[in-house]
mmCIF file of C-alpha atoms and ligand atoms in Angstrom:
data_model
loop_
_atom_site.group_PDB
_atom_site.id
_atom_site.type_symbol
_atom_site.label_atom_id
_atom_site.label_comp_id
_atom_site.label_asym_id
_atom_site.label_seq_id
_atom_site.Cartn_x
_atom_site.Cartn_y
_atom_site.Cartn_z
ATOM 1 C CA MET F 156 -19.805 -44.770 -35.428
ATOM 2 C CA LEU F 157 -16.569 -44.360 -33.487
ATOM 3 C CA ILE F 158 -15.722 -41.331 -31.373
ATOM 4 C CA LEU F 159 -11.977 -40.758 -31.142
ATOM 5 C CA ASP F 160 -10.089 -39.009 -28.381
ATOM 6 C CA THR F 161 -6.688 -37.380 -28.748
ATOM 7 C CA SER F 162 -4.789 -40.420 -27.470
ATOM 8 C CA ALA F 163 -6.445 -42.520 -30.152
ATOM 9 C CA PHE F 164 -5.069 -40.231 -32.837
ATOM 10 C CA PHE F 165 -1.604 -40.246 -31.336
ATOM 11 C CA THR F 166 -1.324 -44.021 -31.130
ATOM 12 C CA MET F 167 -3.250 -45.256 -34.146
ATOM 13 C CA ASP F 168 -1.475 -46.465 -37.234
ATOM 14 C CA TRP F 169 -4.601 -47.949 -38.720
ATOM 15 C CA ILE F 170 -7.886 -46.546 -39.849
ATOM 16 C CA PRO F 171 -11.274 -47.879 -38.769
ATOM 17 C CA ASP F 172 -13.727 -49.236 -41.308
ATOM 18 C CA GLU F 173 -16.529 -47.441 -39.554
ATOM 19 C CA ASP F 174 -17.218 -43.750 -39.752
ATOM 20 C CA PHE F 175 -15.477 -41.803 -37.064
ATOM 21 C CA LEU F 176 -15.910 -38.452 -35.435
ATOM 22 C CA CYS F 177 -14.226 -36.315 -32.875
ATOM 23 C CA PRO F 178 -15.208 -33.182 -30.974
ATOM 24 C CA PRO F 179 -13.569 -29.885 -32.040
ATOM 25 C CA GLY F 180 -11.248 -29.889 -28.995
ATOM 26 C CA VAL F 181 -9.429 -32.987 -30.221
ATOM 27 C CA VAL F 182 -8.551 -31.303 -33.491
ATOM 28 C CA ASP F 183 -7.396 -28.208 -31.587
ATOM 29 C CA GLU F 184 -5.025 -30.402 -29.573
ATOM 30 C CA LEU F 185 -3.673 -32.101 -32.686
ATOM 31 C CA GLU F 186 -3.126 -28.704 -34.274
ATOM 32 C CA ARG F 187 -1.342 -27.465 -31.190
ATOM 33 C CA TYR F 188 1.099 -30.394 -31.397
ATOM 34 C CA GLU F 189 1.268 -29.955 -35.162
ATOM 35 C CA ASP F 190 0.538 -33.608 -35.510
ATOM 36 C CA PRO F 191 1.257 -34.803 -39.067
ATOM 37 C CA ARG F 192 -1.736 -37.147 -38.860
ATOM 38 C CA LEU F 193 -4.031 -34.191 -39.360
ATOM 39 C CA ALA F 194 -2.779 -33.894 -42.915
ATOM 40 C CA LEU F 195 -3.035 -37.637 -43.453
ATOM 41 C CA TRP F 196 -6.520 -37.967 -42.107
ATOM 42 C CA ASP F 197 -7.992 -34.791 -43.465
ATOM 43 C CA GLU F 198 -10.494 -36.313 -45.840
ATOM 44 C CA ARG F 199 -11.967 -38.754 -43.383
ATOM 45 C CA LEU F 200 -11.722 -36.726 -40.221
ATOM 46 C CA LYS F 201 -15.161 -35.505 -39.268
ATOM 47 C CA ILE F 202 -15.778 -33.047 -36.505
ATOM 48 C CA SER F 203 -18.973 -32.739 -34.585
ATOM 49 C CA ASP F 204 -20.034 -30.661 -31.632
ATOM 50 C CA TYR F 205 -21.596 -32.142 -28.516
ATOM 51 C CA THR F 206 -24.690 -30.851 -26.762
ATOM 52 C CA GLU F 207 -24.443 -29.005 -23.459
ATOM 53 C CA ASP F 208 -27.078 -31.367 -22.117
ATOM 54 C CA SER F 209 -24.824 -34.387 -22.664
ATOM 55 C CA MET F 210 -21.810 -32.526 -21.297
ATOM 56 C CA LYS F 211 -23.740 -31.884 -18.104
ATOM 57 C CA LYS F 212 -24.659 -35.568 -17.745
ATOM 58 C CA VAL F 213 -21.056 -36.617 -18.370
ATOM 59 C CA LYS F 214 -19.728 -34.196 -15.761
ATOM 60 C CA GLU F 215 -22.229 -35.438 -13.198
ATOM 61 C CA GLU F 216 -21.260 -39.045 -13.874
ATOM 62 C CA ALA F 217 -17.519 -38.294 -13.786
ATOM 63 C CA LEU F 218 -18.001 -36.616 -10.444
ATOM 64 C CA LYS F 219 -19.705 -39.754 -9.149
ATOM 65 C CA THR F 220 -17.014 -42.125 -10.407
ATOM 66 C CA GLY F 221 -14.250 -39.846 -9.127
ATOM 67 C CA ASP F 222 -12.766 -39.325 -12.572
ATOM 68 C CA LEU F 223 -13.697 -35.667 -13.027
ATOM 69 C CA GLY F 224 -10.344 -34.359 -11.798
ATOM 70 C CA ARG F 225 -8.478 -36.626 -14.182
ATOM 71 C CA LEU F 226 -10.432 -35.609 -17.260
ATOM 72 C CA SER F 227 -9.779 -32.529 -19.354
ATOM 73 C CA ASP F 228 -12.611 -30.605 -20.992
ATOM 74 C CA VAL F 229 -11.618 -32.246 -24.262
ATOM 75 C CA ASP F 230 -11.818 -35.705 -22.664
ATOM 76 C CA LEU F 231 -15.268 -34.886 -21.312
ATOM 77 C CA SER F 232 -16.399 -33.652 -24.702
ATOM 78 C CA VAL F 233 -15.396 -36.987 -26.277
ATOM 79 C CA ILE F 234 -17.742 -38.804 -23.899
ATOM 80 C CA ALA F 235 -20.499 -36.206 -24.397
ATOM 81 C CA LEU F 236 -20.256 -36.592 -28.163
ATOM 82 C CA ALA F 237 -20.429 -40.387 -27.857
ATOM 83 C CA LEU F 238 -23.589 -39.963 -25.812
ATOM 84 C CA ASP F 239 -25.112 -37.643 -28.431
ATOM 85 C CA MET F 240 -24.167 -39.803 -31.392
ATOM 86 C CA LYS F 241 -24.747 -43.162 -29.694
ATOM 87 C CA GLY F 242 -21.231 -44.013 -30.797
ATOM 88 C CA THR F 243 -18.440 -46.178 -29.483
ATOM 89 C CA ILE F 244 -15.524 -44.389 -27.840
ATOM 90 C CA LEU F 245 -12.058 -45.263 -29.033
ATOM 91 C CA SER F 246 -9.626 -44.334 -26.285
ATOM 92 C CA ASP F 247 -6.831 -45.747 -24.148
ATOM 93 C CA ASP F 248 -7.588 -43.297 -21.350
ATOM 94 C CA TYR F 249 -8.655 -45.236 -18.288
ATOM 95 C CA SER F 250 -10.804 -42.431 -16.869
ATOM 96 C CA ILE F 251 -12.654 -41.947 -20.152
ATOM 97 C CA GLN F 252 -13.319 -45.690 -20.305
ATOM 98 C CA ASN F 253 -14.428 -45.745 -16.702
ATOM 99 C CA VAL F 254 -17.003 -42.965 -17.123
ATOM 100 C CA ALA F 255 -18.187 -44.489 -20.414
ATOM 101 C CA LYS F 256 -18.691 -47.853 -18.738
ATOM 102 C CA SER F 257 -20.577 -46.254 -15.908
ATOM 103 C CA MET F 258 -22.898 -44.503 -18.392
ATOM 104 C CA GLY F 259 -23.408 -47.590 -20.547
ATOM 105 C CA ILE F 260 -21.503 -46.086 -23.475
ATOM 106 C CA PRO F 261 -19.550 -48.708 -25.434
ATOM 107 C CA TYR F 262 -15.802 -48.180 -25.751
ATOM 108 C CA ARG F 263 -12.740 -49.879 -27.159
ATOM 109 C CA SER F 264 -9.044 -49.548 -26.604
ATOM 110 C CA VAL F 265 -6.960 -48.354 -29.497
ATOM 111 C CA GLY F 266 -4.784 -51.439 -29.315
ATOM 112 C CA THR F 267 -7.679 -53.878 -29.459
ATOM 113 C CA LYS F 268 -7.094 -56.538 -32.064
ATOM 114 C CA GLY F 269 -9.699 -57.740 -34.443
ATOM 115 C CA ILE F 270 -11.369 -54.463 -35.296
ATOM 116 C CA GLN F 271 -8.666 -52.840 -37.295
ATOM 117 C CA LYS F 272 -7.546 -52.989 -40.795
ATOM 118 C CA LYS F 273 -3.972 -52.118 -41.552
ATOM 119 C CA PHE F 274 -3.740 -49.459 -44.121
ATOM 120 C CA LYS F 275 -1.074 -47.882 -46.202
ATOM 121 C CA TRP F 276 -0.729 -44.468 -47.631
ATOM 122 C CA ASN F 277 0.416 -43.279 -50.968
ATOM 123 C CA TYR F 278 1.457 -39.734 -51.597
ATOM 124 C CA ARG F 279 0.722 -37.677 -54.600
ATOM 125 C CA CYS F 280 2.306 -34.452 -55.649
ATOM 126 C CA ILE F 281 -0.316 -31.730 -55.956
ATOM 127 C CA GLY F 282 1.751 -30.082 -58.666
ATOM 128 C CA CYS F 283 2.874 -32.663 -61.203
ATOM 129 C CA GLY F 284 0.650 -35.497 -59.987
ATOM 130 C CA LYS F 285 3.405 -38.072 -59.561
ATOM 131 C CA TRP F 286 2.796 -40.809 -56.967
ATOM 132 C CA TYR F 287 5.266 -41.713 -54.240
ATOM 133 C CA LYS F 288 5.437 -44.436 -51.606
ATOM 134 C CA GLU F 289 7.045 -42.107 -49.090
ATOM 135 C CA ARG F 290 6.140 -38.647 -48.060
ATOM 136 C CA TYR F 291 8.536 -35.870 -48.942
ATOM 137 C CA ASP F 292 8.234 -32.288 -47.778
ATOM 138 C CA GLU F 293 8.263 -31.289 -51.368
ATOM 139 C CA CYS F 294 8.088 -33.187 -54.607
ATOM 140 C CA PRO F 295 11.636 -34.105 -55.787
ATOM 141 C CA ILE F 296 10.590 -33.341 -59.340
ATOM 142 C CA CYS F 297 8.657 -30.100 -59.184
ATOM 143 C CA GLY F 298 8.915 -28.918 -55.575
ATOM 144 C CA SER F 299 5.172 -28.824 -54.880
ATOM 145 C CA GLY F 300 3.502 -30.129 -51.727
ATOM 146 C CA MET F 301 2.110 -33.623 -51.302
ATOM 147 C CA ARG F 302 -1.186 -35.032 -50.373
ATOM 148 C CA ALA F 303 -1.786 -38.389 -48.692
ATOM 149 C CA HIS F 304 -4.130 -40.906 -50.250
ATOM 150 C CA ARG F 305 -5.250 -44.122 -48.696
ATOM 151 C CA LYS F 306 -4.124 -47.158 -50.638
ATOM 152 C CA LYS F 307 -7.039 -49.290 -51.721
HETATM 153 ZN ZN1 LIG X 286 5.643 -32.759 -58.456
#
């Protein structure tokens, strides 16, 4: 189980084999930036809330390591969720990694080689059902929207 932070979503061009989760705040941030990945990832993106108990532990630890001021509430919630789910954090944020390390929570950098699998997307018109290799705002044939599908 991987727990993704916002930076992971912004920099990833691959999709993990494992299940992955993020706290609600990450999705809020992606929505705020209108990140196109939200549409691409929709089927596999799972959202889970963290417990207040874990959040409290994370805040206490971040205070100890001196990272609290550098971490947003969303960042903290990523670590809290990883604690709840016993997951591995996927983040390039140094402060997140530092607190995770201090709490014994496993983490990986987004750029780490060896864990990823390159993936490609195909796009399918939701109107006429035609497949495309590239994404268009609307289908050139019928003008409907498109949906991303992961290539097998
Ligand atoms: Zn079409």
